[in-house]
Amino acid sequence: MALGLQRARSTTELRKEKSRDAARSRRSQETEVLYQLAHTLPFARGVSAHLDKASIMRLTISYLRMHRLCAAAGAHWTQHL
């Protein structure tokens, strides 16, 4: 009985370790993508290097909205020329 309990704990510990490693990998990938995204935004490197994840997402969304708005406004103005 003790051997079965030990195996169950061992299996559980291995599963937990695998889950922790997967989570660590996901966080690392997320950090890399956000780093790349921050440096793609039209800001000085010194500014973009100090942004947190939420700020990067907010600024990216705002940038995309402004880009879309300017593109739509440009199309509107060229139609009236």
Coordinates of C-alpha atoms in Angstrom, one line a residue:
M1 CA 0.0 0.0 0.0
A2 CA 2.8 2.4 0.8
L3 CA 4.4 1.8 -2.6
G4 CA 1.1 2.6 -4.4
L5 CA 0.8 5.9 -2.4
Q6 CA 4.4 6.7 -3.1
R7 CA 3.8 6.2 -6.9
A8 CA 0.7 8.4 -6.8
R9 CA 2.6 11.2 -5.1
S10 CA 5.5 10.7 -7.5
T11 CA 3.1 10.9 -10.5
T12 CA 1.3 13.9 -9.0
E13 CA 4.7 15.7 -8.4
L14 CA 5.8 15.0 -11.9
R15 CA 2.5 16.4 -13.3
K16 CA 2.9 19.5 -11.1
E17 CA 6.4 20.0 -12.3
K18 CA 5.4 19.6 -15.9
S19 CA 2.6 22.1 -15.4
R20 CA 5.0 24.6 -13.8
D21 CA 7.4 24.2 -16.7
A22 CA 4.7 24.7 -19.2
A23 CA 3.4 27.9 -17.4
R24 CA 7.0 29.2 -17.2
S25 CA 7.4 28.6 -21.0
R26 CA 4.1 30.4 -21.7
R27 CA 5.1 33.4 -19.6
S28 CA 8.4 33.6 -21.3
Q29 CA 6.8 33.5 -24.8
E30 CA 4.3 36.1 -23.7
T31 CA 7.0 38.4 -22.4
E32 CA 9.0 38.0 -25.7
V33 CA 5.9 38.9 -27.8
L34 CA 5.1 41.9 -25.6
Y35 CA 8.7 43.1 -25.8
Q36 CA 8.6 42.9 -29.6
L37 CA 5.2 44.7 -29.6
A38 CA 6.5 47.5 -27.4
H39 CA 9.4 48.1 -29.6
T40 CA 7.2 48.2 -32.7
L41 CA 5.1 51.0 -31.3
P42 CA 6.1 54.5 -32.5
F43 CA 7.8 55.6 -29.2
A44 CA 11.4 56.1 -28.3
R45 CA 13.2 53.0 -27.1
G46 CA 13.7 54.5 -23.7
V47 CA 10.0 54.9 -23.3
S48 CA 8.9 51.5 -24.7
A49 CA 11.5 49.7 -22.6
H50 CA 9.8 50.8 -19.3
L51 CA 6.2 49.9 -20.2
D52 CA 4.3 47.2 -18.3
K53 CA 2.1 44.6 -20.0
A54 CA -1.1 46.5 -19.5
S55 CA 0.4 49.7 -20.9
I56 CA 1.7 48.0 -23.9
M57 CA -1.7 46.5 -24.7
R58 CA -3.5 49.8 -24.1
L59 CA -1.1 51.8 -26.3
T60 CA -1.2 49.2 -29.0
I61 CA -5.0 49.2 -29.1
S62 CA -5.0 53.1 -29.1
Y63 CA -2.4 53.1 -31.9
L64 CA -4.4 50.7 -34.0
R65 CA -7.6 52.7 -33.5
M66 CA -5.9 55.9 -34.5
H67 CA -4.3 54.3 -37.5
R68 CA -7.7 53.0 -38.7
L69 CA -9.3 56.4 -38.0
C70 CA -6.6 58.2 -40.0
A71 CA -6.9 55.7 -42.9
A72 CA -10.7 56.2 -43.0
A73 CA -10.4 60.0 -42.8
G74 CA -7.8 59.9 -45.6
A75 CA -10.1 57.9 -47.8
H76 CA -12.9 60.2 -47.0
W77 CA -10.9 63.4 -47.8
T78 CA -9.5 62.0 -51.1
Q79 CA -13.0 61.2 -52.3
H80 CA -14.0 64.8 -52.0
L81 CA -11.0 66.3 -53.9

